[in-house]
Amino acid sequence: AQRVTQPEKLLSVFKGAPVELKCNYSYSGSPELFWYVQYSRQRLQLLLRHISRESIKGFTADLNKGETSFHLKKPFAQEEDSAMYYCALKSGANNLFFGTGTRLTVIP
Amino acid sequence: NAGVTQTPKFQVLKTGQSMTLQCAQDMNHEYMSWYRQDPGMGLRLIHYSVGAGITDQGEVPNGYNVSRSTTEDFPLRLLSAAPSQTSVYFCASSPGQGYYGYTFGSGTRLTVV
């Protein structure tokens, strides 16, 4: 069965500091992984897909199959990065399974 | 394009009442799904549909029904509301198989008293 684990419910960093949001997964097949973000009073939106290997808003995430991880990183946090972040794994008929989320607070 | 539209935004129900949460998308997406979001539990899949006329259960389907008579609409019905169904409900859609992300609606905050 698939499982997504985000070990940190809350994460606080100072503006300008590096940030890493952890995500580990368990899946028997070839994983398709995503990061979603939910800013205050806004709907969930896609941030990154592992397949595209892109950088969005300064965030990157690398799939490490050996460690079954897909951590989200940004070298210099900004106040506008404060949000709820969800790691998600796609399986089966296009279904997404989400972790429990990490609330990131960037302190000015 | 409006994207994914959910109505209502807020709803209060009494225990035992029934209601339908509406979800519509105008992107001609094949795949649609319903999630509930609860504190500390993330988003959990209730039901999903891979196309008109096809629905299936997700992780937490009990107490909910869905139908997909058209590509655009995917309503979620609460048969007999219970306080445990107090949650924020999100509808999402996607073009289908492949490395596509989901487009989410703005959510419905449901309180069952």
mmCIF file with all atom_site columns, N, CA, C and O in Angstrom, chain B residues 8 11-21 63-65 76-82 85 110 112:
data_model
loop_
_atom_site.group_PDB
_atom_site.id
_atom_site.type_symbol
_atom_site.label_atom_id
_atom_site.label_alt_id
_atom_site.label_comp_id
_atom_site.label_asym_id
_atom_site.label_entity_id
_atom_site.label_seq_id
_atom_site.pdbx_PDB_ins_code
_atom_site.Cartn_x
_atom_site.Cartn_y
_atom_site.Cartn_z
_atom_site.occupancy
_atom_site.B_iso_or_equiv
_atom_site.pdbx_formal_charge
_atom_site.auth_seq_id
_atom_site.auth_comp_id
_atom_site.auth_asym_id
_atom_site.auth_atom_id
_atom_site.pdbx_PDB_model_num
ATOM 1   N N  . PRO B 1 8   ? -22.011 24.733 -1.844 1.00 0.00 ? 8   PRO B N  1
ATOM 2   C CA . PRO B 1 8   ? -21.790 26.079 -1.279 1.00 0.00 ? 8   PRO B CA 1
ATOM 3   C C  . PRO B 1 8   ? -20.387 26.201 -0.694 1.00 0.00 ? 8   PRO B C  1
ATOM 4   O O  . PRO B 1 8   ? -19.658 25.217 -0.618 1.00 0.00 ? 8   PRO B O  1
ATOM 5   N N  . GLN B 1 11  ? -21.653 25.474 4.999  1.00 0.00 ? 11  GLN B N  1
ATOM 6   C CA . GLN B 1 11  ? -22.924 24.819 5.243  1.00 0.00 ? 11  GLN B CA 1
ATOM 7   C C  . GLN B 1 11  ? -22.949 24.286 6.663  1.00 0.00 ? 11  GLN B C  1
ATOM 8   O O  . GLN B 1 11  ? -21.966 23.706 7.124  1.00 0.00 ? 11  GLN B O  1
ATOM 9   N N  . VAL B 1 12  ? -24.067 24.482 7.329  1.00 0.00 ? 12  VAL B N  1
ATOM 10  C CA . VAL B 1 12  ? -24.295 23.883 8.642  1.00 0.00 ? 12  VAL B CA 1
ATOM 11  C C  . VAL B 1 12  ? -25.482 22.946 8.516  1.00 0.00 ? 12  VAL B C  1
ATOM 12  O O  . VAL B 1 12  ? -26.537 23.331 8.008  1.00 0.00 ? 12  VAL B O  1
ATOM 13  N N  . LEU B 1 13  ? -25.306 21.715 8.953  1.00 0.00 ? 13  LEU B N  1
ATOM 14  C CA . LEU B 1 13  ? -26.360 20.711 8.895  1.00 0.00 ? 13  LEU B CA 1
ATOM 15  C C  . LEU B 1 13  ? -26.649 20.188 10.291 1.00 0.00 ? 13  LEU B C  1
ATOM 16  O O  . LEU B 1 13  ? -25.760 20.177 11.151 1.00 0.00 ? 13  LEU B O  1
ATOM 17  N N  . LYS B 1 14  ? -27.853 19.706 10.459 1.00 0.00 ? 14  LYS B N  1
ATOM 18  C CA . LYS B 1 14  ? -28.175 18.985 11.689 1.00 0.00 ? 14  LYS B CA 1
ATOM 19  C C  . LYS B 1 14  ? -27.924 17.493 11.455 1.00 0.00 ? 14  LYS B C  1
ATOM 20  O O  . LYS B 1 14  ? -28.051 16.985 10.322 1.00 0.00 ? 14  LYS B O  1
ATOM 21  N N  . THR B 1 15  ? -27.581 16.811 12.521 1.00 0.00 ? 15  THR B N  1
ATOM 22  C CA . THR B 1 15  ? -27.367 15.368 12.430 1.00 0.00 ? 15  THR B CA 1
ATOM 23  C C  . THR B 1 15  ? -28.582 14.698 11.795 1.00 0.00 ? 15  THR B C  1
ATOM 24  O O  . THR B 1 15  ? -29.727 14.970 12.189 1.00 0.00 ? 15  THR B O  1
ATOM 25  N N  . GLY B 1 16  ? -28.313 13.843 10.818 1.00 0.00 ? 16  GLY B N  1
ATOM 26  C CA . GLY B 1 16  ? -29.378 13.120 10.138 1.00 0.00 ? 16  GLY B CA 1
ATOM 27  C C  . GLY B 1 16  ? -29.855 13.759 8.847  1.00 0.00 ? 16  GLY B C  1
ATOM 28  O O  . GLY B 1 16  ? -30.519 13.098 8.035  1.00 0.00 ? 16  GLY B O  1
ATOM 29  N N  . GLN B 1 17  ? -29.547 15.031 8.649  1.00 0.00 ? 17  GLN B N  1
ATOM 30  C CA . GLN B 1 17  ? -29.961 15.678 7.412  1.00 0.00 ? 17  GLN B CA 1
ATOM 31  C C  . GLN B 1 17  ? -29.098 15.187 6.250  1.00 0.00 ? 17  GLN B C  1
ATOM 32  O O  . GLN B 1 17  ? -27.976 14.702 6.439  1.00 0.00 ? 17  GLN B O  1
ATOM 33  N N  . SER B 1 18  ? -29.637 15.344 5.063  1.00 0.00 ? 18  SER B N  1
ATOM 34  C CA . SER B 1 18  ? -28.866 15.001 3.857  1.00 0.00 ? 18  SER B CA 1
ATOM 35  C C  . SER B 1 18  ? -28.634 16.263 3.047  1.00 0.00 ? 18  SER B C  1
ATOM 36  O O  . SER B 1 18  ? -29.366 17.244 3.199  1.00 0.00 ? 18  SER B O  1
ATOM 37  N N  . MET B 1 19  ? -27.577 16.221 2.236  1.00 0.00 ? 19  MET B N  1
ATOM 38  C CA . MET B 1 19  ? -27.338 17.352 1.353  1.00 0.00 ? 19  MET B CA 1
ATOM 39  C C  . MET B 1 19  ? -26.369 16.926 0.248  1.00 0.00 ? 19  MET B C  1
ATOM 40  O O  . MET B 1 19  ? -25.741 15.864 0.334  1.00 0.00 ? 19  MET B O  1
ATOM 41  N N  . THR B 1 20  ? -26.287 17.768 -0.758 1.00 0.00 ? 20  THR B N  1
ATOM 42  C CA . THR B 1 20  ? -25.384 17.520 -1.878 1.00 0.00 ? 20  THR B CA 1
ATOM 43  C C  . THR B 1 20  ? -24.419 18.683 -2.013 1.00 0.00 ? 20  THR B C  1
ATOM 44  O O  . THR B 1 20  ? -24.836 19.840 -2.067 1.00 0.00 ? 20  THR B O  1
ATOM 45  N N  . LEU B 1 21  ? -23.127 18.344 -2.049 1.00 0.00 ? 21  LEU B N  1
ATOM 46  C CA . LEU B 1 21  ? -22.092 19.333 -2.362 1.00 0.00 ? 21  LEU B CA 1
ATOM 47  C C  . LEU B 1 21  ? -21.864 19.286 -3.867 1.00 0.00 ? 21  LEU B C  1
ATOM 48  O O  . LEU B 1 21  ? -21.648 18.206 -4.427 1.00 0.00 ? 21  LEU B O  1
ATOM 49  N N  . GLY B 1 63  ? -20.705 6.770  4.141  1.00 0.00 ? 63  GLY B N  1
ATOM 50  C CA . GLY B 1 63  ? -21.563 7.909  4.428  1.00 0.00 ? 63  GLY B CA 1
ATOM 51  C C  . GLY B 1 63  ? -21.702 8.876  3.269  1.00 0.00 ? 63  GLY B C  1
ATOM 52  O O  . GLY B 1 63  ? -22.417 9.876  3.390  1.00 0.00 ? 63  GLY B O  1
ATOM 53  N N  . TYR B 1 64  ? -21.040 8.573  2.155  1.00 0.00 ? 64  TYR B N  1
ATOM 54  C CA . TYR B 1 64  ? -21.057 9.460  0.997  1.00 0.00 ? 64  TYR B CA 1
ATOM 55  C C  . TYR B 1 64  ? -21.421 8.676  -0.268 1.00 0.00 ? 64  TYR B C  1
ATOM 56  O O  . TYR B 1 64  ? -21.031 7.530  -0.424 1.00 0.00 ? 64  TYR B O  1
ATOM 57  N N  . ASN B 1 65  ? -22.141 9.354  -1.160 1.00 0.00 ? 65  ASN B N  1
ATOM 58  C CA . ASN B 1 65  ? -22.425 8.805  -2.487 1.00 0.00 ? 65  ASN B CA 1
ATOM 59  C C  . ASN B 1 65  ? -22.012 9.809  -3.544 1.00 0.00 ? 65  ASN B C  1
ATOM 60  O O  . ASN B 1 65  ? -22.062 11.030 -3.304 1.00 0.00 ? 65  ASN B O  1
ATOM 61  N N  . LEU B 1 76  ? -21.290 15.363 -4.630 1.00 0.00 ? 76  LEU B N  1
ATOM 62  C CA . LEU B 1 76  ? -21.059 14.488 -3.471 1.00 0.00 ? 76  LEU B CA 1
ATOM 63  C C  . LEU B 1 76  ? -22.271 14.582 -2.554 1.00 0.00 ? 76  LEU B C  1
ATOM 64  O O  . LEU B 1 76  ? -22.632 15.668 -2.107 1.00 0.00 ? 76  LEU B O  1
ATOM 65  N N  . ARG B 1 77  ? -22.872 13.442 -2.284 1.00 0.00 ? 77  ARG B N  1
ATOM 66  C CA . ARG B 1 77  ? -24.070 13.417 -1.445 1.00 0.00 ? 77  ARG B CA 1
ATOM 67  C C  . ARG B 1 77  ? -23.764 12.837 -0.073 1.00 0.00 ? 77  ARG B C  1
ATOM 68  O O  . ARG B 1 77  ? -23.160 11.749 0.024  1.00 0.00 ? 77  ARG B O  1
ATOM 69  N N  . LEU B 1 78  ? -24.187 13.562 0.942  1.00 0.00 ? 78  LEU B N  1
ATOM 70  C CA . LEU B 1 78  ? -24.146 13.044 2.304  1.00 0.00 ? 78  LEU B CA 1
ATOM 71  C C  . LEU B 1 78  ? -25.528 12.493 2.607  1.00 0.00 ? 78  LEU B C  1
ATOM 72  O O  . LEU B 1 78  ? -26.528 13.213 2.542  1.00 0.00 ? 78  LEU B O  1
ATOM 73  N N  . LEU B 1 79  ? -25.588 11.227 2.916  1.00 0.00 ? 79  LEU B N  1
ATOM 74  C CA . LEU B 1 79  ? -26.879 10.550 3.022  1.00 0.00 ? 79  LEU B CA 1
ATOM 75  C C  . LEU B 1 79  ? -27.593 10.874 4.321  1.00 0.00 ? 79  LEU B C  1
ATOM 76  O O  . LEU B 1 79  ? -28.790 11.140 4.343  1.00 0.00 ? 79  LEU B O  1
ATOM 77  N N  . SER B 1 80  ? -26.868 10.839 5.414  1.00 0.00 ? 80  SER B N  1
ATOM 78  C CA . SER B 1 80  ? -27.418 11.142 6.742  1.00 0.00 ? 80  SER B CA 1
ATOM 79  C C  . SER B 1 80  ? -26.266 11.715 7.552  1.00 0.00 ? 80  SER B C  1
ATOM 80  O O  . SER B 1 80  ? -25.451 10.973 8.090  1.00 0.00 ? 80  SER B O  1
ATOM 81  N N  . ALA B 1 81  ? -26.200 13.037 7.612  1.00 0.00 ? 81  ALA B N  1
ATOM 82  C CA . ALA B 1 81  ? -25.020 13.695 8.156  1.00 0.00 ? 81  ALA B CA 1
ATOM 83  C C  . ALA B 1 81  ? -24.762 13.330 9.614  1.00 0.00 ? 81  ALA B C  1
ATOM 84  O O  . ALA B 1 81  ? -25.701 13.208 10.425 1.00 0.00 ? 81  ALA B O  1
ATOM 85  N N  . ALA B 1 82  ? -23.484 13.174 9.929  1.00 0.00 ? 82  ALA B N  1
ATOM 86  C CA . ALA B 1 82  ? -23.036 12.880 11.292 1.00 0.00 ? 82  ALA B CA 1
ATOM 87  C C  . ALA B 1 82  ? -21.962 13.889 11.688 1.00 0.00 ? 82  ALA B C  1
ATOM 88  O O  . ALA B 1 82  ? -21.256 14.412 10.817 1.00 0.00 ? 82  ALA B O  1
ATOM 89  N N  . GLN B 1 85  ? -18.582 13.970 10.140 1.00 0.00 ? 85  GLN B N  1
ATOM 90  C CA . GLN B 1 85  ? -18.418 14.457 8.777  1.00 0.00 ? 85  GLN B CA 1
ATOM 91  C C  . GLN B 1 85  ? -18.155 15.969 8.725  1.00 0.00 ? 85  GLN B C  1
ATOM 92  O O  . GLN B 1 85  ? -18.044 16.538 7.628  1.00 0.00 ? 85  GLN B O  1
ATOM 93  N N  . LEU B 1 110 ? -18.023 22.331 5.951  1.00 0.00 ? 110 LEU B N  1
ATOM 94  C CA . LEU B 1 110 ? -19.267 21.738 6.439  1.00 0.00 ? 110 LEU B CA 1
ATOM 95  C C  . LEU B 1 110 ? -19.183 21.494 7.935  1.00 0.00 ? 110 LEU B C  1
ATOM 96  O O  . LEU B 1 110 ? -18.213 20.908 8.429  1.00 0.00 ? 110 LEU B O  1
ATOM 97  N N  . VAL B 1 112 ? -21.503 19.807 11.019 1.00 0.00 ? 112 VAL B N  1
ATOM 98  C CA . VAL B 1 112 ? -22.675 19.006 11.371 1.00 0.00 ? 112 VAL B CA 1
ATOM 99  C C  . VAL B 1 112 ? -22.856 19.085 12.882 1.00 0.00 ? 112 VAL B C  1
ATOM 100 O O  . VAL B 1 112 ? -21.963 18.715 13.653 1.00 0.00 ? 112 VAL B O  1
#
